[in-house]
Amino acid sequence: MSVLDGVSLLLAVGLFIYLLVALLRADETRSGHAQL
């Protein structure tokens, strides 16, 4: 596994987590109350 593969994998995972968090936060604001 080369360095470039590791970097691209890290970027893909980071982007996925970012979108997931964005969706969850949008869902919370739409429902009107935070689950925390």
Short mmCIF file of N, CA and C in Angstrom, two decimals:
data_model
loop_
_atom_site.label_atom_id
_atom_site.label_comp_id
_atom_site.label_asym_id
_atom_site.label_seq_id
_atom_site.Cartn_x
_atom_site.Cartn_y
_atom_site.Cartn_z
N MET A 1 0.86 -1.20 0.00
CA MET A 1 0.00 0.00 0.00
C MET A 1 0.89 1.24 0.00
N SER A 2 0.71 2.06 -1.01
CA SER A 2 1.56 3.25 -1.13
C SER A 2 1.03 4.40 -0.29
N VAL A 3 1.85 5.44 -0.19
CA VAL A 3 1.47 6.61 0.60
C VAL A 3 0.24 7.29 -0.02
N LEU A 4 0.21 7.34 -1.35
CA LEU A 4 -0.90 7.99 -2.04
C LEU A 4 -2.22 7.29 -1.76
N ASP A 5 -2.18 5.95 -1.69
CA ASP A 5 -3.39 5.19 -1.35
C ASP A 5 -3.87 5.55 0.04
N GLY A 6 -2.94 5.66 0.97
CA GLY A 6 -3.31 6.00 2.35
C GLY A 6 -3.92 7.39 2.45
N VAL A 7 -3.33 8.34 1.71
CA VAL A 7 -3.84 9.72 1.74
C VAL A 7 -5.24 9.79 1.13
N SER A 8 -5.44 9.13 0.00
CA SER A 8 -6.75 9.16 -0.66
C SER A 8 -7.80 8.46 0.19
N LEU A 9 -7.41 7.39 0.86
CA LEU A 9 -8.33 6.68 1.74
C LEU A 9 -8.72 7.56 2.92
N LEU A 10 -7.73 8.25 3.47
CA LEU A 10 -7.99 9.15 4.60
C LEU A 10 -8.93 10.28 4.19
N LEU A 11 -8.71 10.84 3.01
CA LEU A 11 -9.58 11.91 2.51
C LEU A 11 -11.00 11.40 2.30
N ALA A 12 -11.14 10.20 1.75
CA ALA A 12 -12.47 9.64 1.50
C ALA A 12 -13.21 9.41 2.80
N VAL A 13 -12.53 8.86 3.81
CA VAL A 13 -13.15 8.61 5.11
C VAL A 13 -13.51 9.93 5.78
N GLY A 14 -12.62 10.90 5.71
CA GLY A 14 -12.88 12.20 6.32
C GLY A 14 -14.08 12.89 5.69
N LEU A 15 -14.18 12.80 4.37
CA LEU A 15 -15.30 13.41 3.66
C LEU A 15 -16.61 12.72 4.01
N PHE A 16 -16.57 11.39 4.12
CA PHE A 16 -17.76 10.62 4.48
C PHE A 16 -18.26 11.00 5.86
N ILE A 17 -17.33 11.09 6.82
CA ILE A 17 -17.70 11.45 8.19
C ILE A 17 -18.24 12.88 8.23
N TYR A 18 -17.63 13.78 7.47
CA TYR A 18 -18.08 15.18 7.42
C TYR A 18 -19.52 15.27 6.91
N LEU A 19 -19.82 14.54 5.85
CA LEU A 19 -21.17 14.55 5.30
C LEU A 19 -22.16 13.91 6.27
N LEU A 20 -21.74 12.84 6.94
CA LEU A 20 -22.61 12.17 7.90
C LEU A 20 -22.96 13.10 9.05
N VAL A 21 -21.96 13.81 9.57
CA VAL A 21 -22.19 14.76 10.67
C VAL A 21 -23.08 15.90 10.20
N ALA A 22 -22.85 16.38 8.98
CA ALA A 22 -23.67 17.47 8.44
C ALA A 22 -25.13 17.05 8.33
N LEU A 23 -25.37 15.82 7.88
CA LEU A 23 -26.74 15.31 7.77
C LEU A 23 -27.38 15.17 9.15
N LEU A 24 -26.63 14.66 10.11
CA LEU A 24 -27.17 14.49 11.46
C LEU A 24 -27.52 15.83 12.09
N ARG A 25 -26.66 16.82 11.90
CA ARG A 25 -26.90 18.14 12.49
C ARG A 25 -28.10 18.80 11.81
N ALA A 26 -28.23 18.62 10.51
CA ALA A 26 -29.38 19.18 9.79
C ALA A 26 -30.67 18.50 10.26
N ASP A 27 -30.58 17.21 10.54
CA ASP A 27 -31.74 16.46 11.02
C ASP A 27 -32.15 16.96 12.40
N GLU A 28 -31.17 17.24 13.25
CA GLU A 28 -31.47 17.73 14.60
C GLU A 28 -32.13 19.10 14.55
N THR A 29 -31.62 19.99 13.74
CA THR A 29 -32.18 21.34 13.67
C THR A 29 -33.58 21.31 13.05
N ARG A 30 -33.83 20.36 12.16
CA ARG A 30 -35.14 20.26 11.54
C ARG A 30 -36.17 19.71 12.53
N SER A 31 -35.76 18.75 13.36
CA SER A 31 -36.69 18.17 14.34
C SER A 31 -36.93 19.14 15.49
N GLY A 32 -36.01 20.08 15.70
CA GLY A 32 -36.24 21.14 16.67
C GLY A 32 -35.55 20.95 18.01
N HIS A 33 -34.98 19.78 18.29
CA HIS A 33 -34.29 19.59 19.57
C HIS A 33 -33.11 18.64 19.39
N ALA A 34 -32.02 18.93 20.11
CA ALA A 34 -30.81 18.12 20.01
C ALA A 34 -30.95 16.87 20.88
N GLN A 35 -30.36 15.77 20.43
CA GLN A 35 -30.45 14.52 21.17
C GLN A 35 -29.44 14.46 22.32
N LEU A 36 -28.46 15.38 22.30
CA LEU A 36 -27.45 15.37 23.36
C LEU A 36 -28.03 15.91 24.66
#
